[in-house]
Amino acid sequence: MRKFLKFLSQRIVIVTFLIFLQIMWFVGMFLKVTSYSQYITAAFKILSILVVIYIMNRSDNPSVKLGWIVVILLFPLFGGLLYLTIGGKQPISYLRRKLEPMIEESVRHLKADPEIEQELKEKDGSTASQIYYLEHQSGFPAYKDSKVDYYPSGEDCFKVMVEELRKAKEYIYLEYFIIEEGIMWNTILDILEEKVKEGVDVRVMYDDVGCIFNLPSHYADFLRKKGIKCIVFNRYIPIFSTVFNNRDHRKILLLMGMLRLPAELILQMNILMKSSVLDTGKTMVCG
């Protein structure tokens, strides 16, 4: 009984329940409104038909398009409205306006090098075609003469991470979907505390949903008291909104080394912040 009460008191259970109540209220109001007039019901059905036509003409993943068309045809009364609410995969207006200047600033620095493109075409036409596709879909061009270190397991990568964290002199930036207290994170946190005392700019960002079962709700305040600048990405709050589908799945550690040798090291791991190195198993990693 005590475990059940503890489960009910968890933040994710409470917030999800409150959002569920809001959804039920919206559905109830929708059905009530449509029951008043056949014209309103017909208008929503026509809207669903127009949305299906729109989806069919979109250049999107065919499986995604088919899935939405099936849902709308099964529920023609509110299927079209549902798609317009959550199916467009576009961030809400204020978030889009906030991101646009950042994207435009990034584009200025992401210029394709014609010489590299020509070199790729001469060496391997198939690879050049793939890189062309990735560049035009993601906006990131190809580069040459870059250095990548391969680590056959998460344990090997973690050792290097600890070594490089201890060398940091200017800044340490961490961004992760999941952080969980344990061997790996506690080791890193101890180093971050030391670096804060040394005057290093330390910043941490983690996803609220990714950590909702692993960290207390006020963990960001706990880190800030240690001098670490911390932001929780897109907090899970009891308000129904499609913006909650926008999660931060990045797993990045970025730091600056010695002052006389400015160099950036980016390490990415599929599972970084698990409670034990032994629990992670073997993770293939490159940094």
XYZ file of C-alpha atoms in Angstrom:
287
model
C 0.000 0.000 0.000
C 2.844 2.360 0.863
C 4.502 1.712 -2.530
C 1.199 2.399 -4.295
C 0.742 5.702 -2.442
C 4.333 6.635 -3.270
C 3.633 5.896 -6.940
C 0.494 8.086 -6.897
C 2.441 10.956 -5.341
C 5.026 11.034 -8.132
C 5.061 14.225 -10.183
C 4.606 12.463 -13.517
C 1.456 10.667 -12.234
C -0.097 13.856 -10.862
C 0.728 15.976 -13.922
C -0.422 13.272 -16.366
C -3.700 12.856 -14.479
C -4.374 16.608 -14.559
C -3.622 16.733 -18.306
C -5.940 13.732 -18.830
C -8.744 15.614 -17.050
C -8.194 18.592 -19.356
C -8.348 16.351 -22.441
C -11.571 14.757 -21.210
C -13.040 18.211 -20.638
C -12.104 19.310 -24.184
C -13.583 16.129 -25.674
C -16.774 16.569 -23.647
C -17.164 20.181 -24.738
C -16.477 19.226 -28.366
C -19.128 16.501 -28.384
C -21.598 18.808 -26.672
C -21.086 21.552 -29.249
C -21.420 19.184 -32.227
C -24.637 17.726 -30.807
C -26.334 21.133 -31.043
C -26.213 21.431 -34.820
C -25.879 19.167 -37.819
C -24.156 22.035 -39.629
C -21.340 22.095 -37.071
C -20.959 18.325 -37.378
C -20.862 18.573 -41.185
C -18.282 21.372 -41.008
C -15.913 19.244 -38.911
C -16.331 16.296 -41.317
C -15.570 18.540 -44.302
C -12.529 19.829 -42.424
C -11.332 16.235 -41.974
C -11.717 15.563 -45.704
C -9.696 18.687 -46.562
C -7.010 17.692 -44.070
C -6.753 14.219 -45.636
C -6.258 15.832 -49.071
C -3.616 18.125 -47.572
C -1.781 15.194 -45.965
C -1.804 13.212 -49.236
C -0.085 16.101 -51.019
C 2.563 16.644 -48.355
C 6.145 15.502 -48.981
C 6.336 13.524 -45.779
C 7.115 10.003 -44.616
C 4.500 7.730 -46.292
C 4.010 5.648 -43.137
C 3.300 8.799 -41.109
C 0.871 10.070 -43.735
C -0.945 6.730 -43.877
C -1.200 6.580 -40.087
C -2.823 10.000 -39.865
C -5.202 9.301 -42.765
C -6.403 6.104 -41.047
C -6.981 7.946 -37.756
C -8.893 10.774 -39.466
C -11.074 8.388 -41.478
C -11.861 6.333 -38.367
C -12.788 9.471 -36.422
C -13.959 11.971 -39.074
C -15.722 14.145 -36.531
C -12.579 15.335 -34.763
C -9.745 13.629 -36.698
C -9.006 16.683 -38.837
C -8.967 19.003 -35.855
C -6.678 16.587 -34.021
C -4.181 16.664 -36.892
C -4.204 20.452 -37.028
C -3.531 20.508 -33.286
C -0.672 18.018 -32.982
C 0.063 16.536 -36.406
C 1.941 19.304 -38.168
C 5.140 18.800 -36.160
C 5.612 22.574 -36.071
C 6.575 24.241 -32.776
C 4.143 26.732 -31.335
C 4.427 30.279 -32.665
C 6.381 31.923 -29.830
C 8.916 29.078 -29.785
C 9.284 29.254 -33.565
C 9.885 33.015 -33.423
C 12.517 32.469 -30.747
C 14.321 29.791 -32.749
C 14.308 31.515 -36.141
C 17.048 34.114 -35.359
C 19.262 31.333 -33.944
C 18.750 29.179 -37.039
C 19.485 32.123 -39.338
C 22.665 32.882 -37.388
C 23.771 29.251 -37.681
C 23.126 29.138 -41.437
C 25.630 31.969 -42.001
C 28.404 29.751 -40.628
C 27.360 26.538 -42.379
C 28.538 27.125 -45.921
C 29.293 24.220 -48.224
C 32.775 24.098 -49.744
C 32.538 23.516 -53.547
C 36.053 22.029 -53.603
C 35.074 19.367 -51.049
C 31.906 18.553 -53.009
C 33.894 18.154 -56.232
C 36.495 16.008 -54.498
C 33.780 13.716 -53.139
C 32.188 13.363 -56.573
C 35.517 12.326 -58.076
C 36.315 9.820 -55.326
C 32.912 8.244 -54.673
C 29.744 9.372 -56.430
C 27.479 7.324 -54.139
C 28.924 8.890 -50.985
C 28.743 12.345 -52.566
C 25.027 11.817 -53.260
C 24.371 10.799 -49.650
C 26.255 13.814 -48.307
C 24.364 16.086 -50.706
C 21.079 14.673 -49.397
C 22.099 15.105 -45.737
C 23.326 18.636 -46.373
C 20.057 19.741 -47.967
C 17.842 17.936 -45.455
C 19.670 18.907 -42.264
C 21.526 22.037 -43.355
C 24.951 20.725 -42.300
C 27.652 20.614 -45.022
C 30.560 18.182 -45.266
C 34.025 19.036 -43.896
C 37.446 17.489 -44.277
C 40.562 17.208 -42.093
C 38.472 16.789 -38.925
C 39.521 14.394 -36.152
C 37.341 11.712 -34.589
C 38.377 9.374 -31.770
C 36.595 6.031 -31.591
C 35.931 4.324 -28.246
C 34.788 0.676 -28.392
C 32.795 0.929 -25.156
C 31.130 3.444 -22.857
C 33.632 2.609 -20.123
C 36.583 3.611 -22.346
C 34.868 6.853 -23.306
C 34.036 7.658 -19.682
C 37.714 7.449 -18.681
C 38.613 10.020 -21.335
C 35.696 12.232 -20.292
C 36.932 12.312 -16.695
C 40.497 13.115 -17.799
C 39.391 15.944 -20.099
C 36.976 17.388 -17.535
C 39.839 17.718 -15.062
C 41.868 19.622 -17.696
C 39.123 22.181 -18.432
C 40.197 25.768 -17.794
C 37.511 27.993 -19.330
C 34.135 26.285 -19.650
C 32.274 22.988 -19.392
C 28.861 22.582 -21.070
C 26.765 19.442 -20.626
C 23.454 18.681 -22.344
C 21.730 15.329 -21.761
C 18.325 13.728 -22.081
C 18.810 11.557 -18.982
C 20.828 12.219 -15.851
C 20.731 9.766 -12.979
C 22.671 9.797 -9.719
C 25.223 7.003 -9.610
C 28.860 6.181 -10.328
C 29.146 8.102 -13.597
C 27.149 11.224 -12.804
C 28.416 11.532 -9.216
C 32.016 11.319 -10.468
C 31.326 14.034 -13.023
C 29.460 16.192 -10.494
C 32.403 16.120 -8.064
C 34.673 17.388 -10.849
C 32.166 20.081 -11.823
C 32.102 21.357 -8.231
C 35.903 21.573 -8.208
C 35.916 23.418 -11.523
C 33.353 25.956 -10.299
C 35.693 26.769 -7.404
C 38.498 27.245 -9.935
C 36.415 29.806 -11.819
C 35.428 27.598 -14.761
C 32.061 28.412 -16.360
C 30.023 25.230 -15.795
C 26.563 24.810 -17.346
C 24.180 21.847 -17.374
C 20.940 21.310 -19.297
C 18.791 18.199 -18.991
C 15.377 17.153 -20.256
C 12.590 17.195 -17.672
C 10.723 14.155 -19.022
C 13.936 12.183 -19.484
C 14.848 12.732 -15.833
C 11.387 12.750 -14.291
C 11.847 9.308 -12.701
C 15.533 9.798 -11.862
C 15.855 13.249 -10.310
C 13.837 15.238 -7.772
C 11.788 18.103 -9.185
C 14.088 20.753 -7.703
C 17.391 19.169 -8.742
C 18.246 22.211 -10.872
C 18.161 24.369 -7.728
C 20.465 21.838 -6.056
C 22.997 22.273 -8.872
C 22.667 26.070 -8.860
C 23.534 26.164 -5.161
C 26.813 24.491 -6.109
C 27.520 27.308 -8.557
C 26.528 25.316 -11.650
C 24.331 27.169 -14.140
C 21.474 24.764 -14.806
C 18.413 24.815 -17.065
C 15.678 22.186 -17.250
C 14.493 21.770 -20.831
C 10.724 22.078 -21.384
C 9.331 21.366 -17.918
C 6.461 18.888 -17.712
C 3.650 20.939 -16.202
C -0.104 20.208 -15.817
C -1.218 22.160 -18.907
C -2.276 20.346 -22.065
C 0.014 21.457 -24.866
C 1.620 19.852 -27.926
C 4.910 21.535 -27.034
C 5.537 18.686 -24.556
C 6.292 16.481 -27.547
C 9.403 18.593 -28.145
C 12.114 16.842 -26.119
C 15.871 17.338 -25.869
C 17.467 13.997 -26.789
C 20.952 15.426 -27.190
C 23.859 13.868 -25.339
C 26.767 16.298 -25.532
C 29.772 17.288 -23.442
C 31.620 20.356 -24.691
C 34.659 21.782 -22.949
C 37.653 24.022 -23.502
C 41.106 22.733 -22.633
C 44.263 24.596 -21.695
C 44.279 28.361 -22.238
C 47.398 28.183 -24.421
C 45.939 25.380 -26.503
C 42.263 26.246 -27.146
C 40.601 23.066 -28.376
C 37.046 21.784 -28.135
C 36.251 18.185 -27.300
C 32.774 16.854 -28.018
C 31.881 13.432 -26.664
C 28.544 11.764 -27.306
C 27.221 8.588 -25.706
C 23.957 6.720 -26.156
C 23.670 6.111 -22.422
C 25.882 8.341 -20.300
C 24.232 9.010 -16.982
C 23.171 5.508 -15.865
C 23.533 4.662 -12.197
C 26.429 2.278 -12.728
C 29.069 1.775 -15.399
C 28.409 -1.955 -15.130
C 24.678 -1.437 -15.712
C 25.236 0.249 -19.081
C 26.625 -2.874 -20.742
C 28.801 -2.323 -23.755
C 28.017 0.922 -25.552
C 29.613 1.690 -28.893
C 30.850 5.262 -28.738
C 32.695 7.766 -30.863
C 33.685 11.208 -29.735
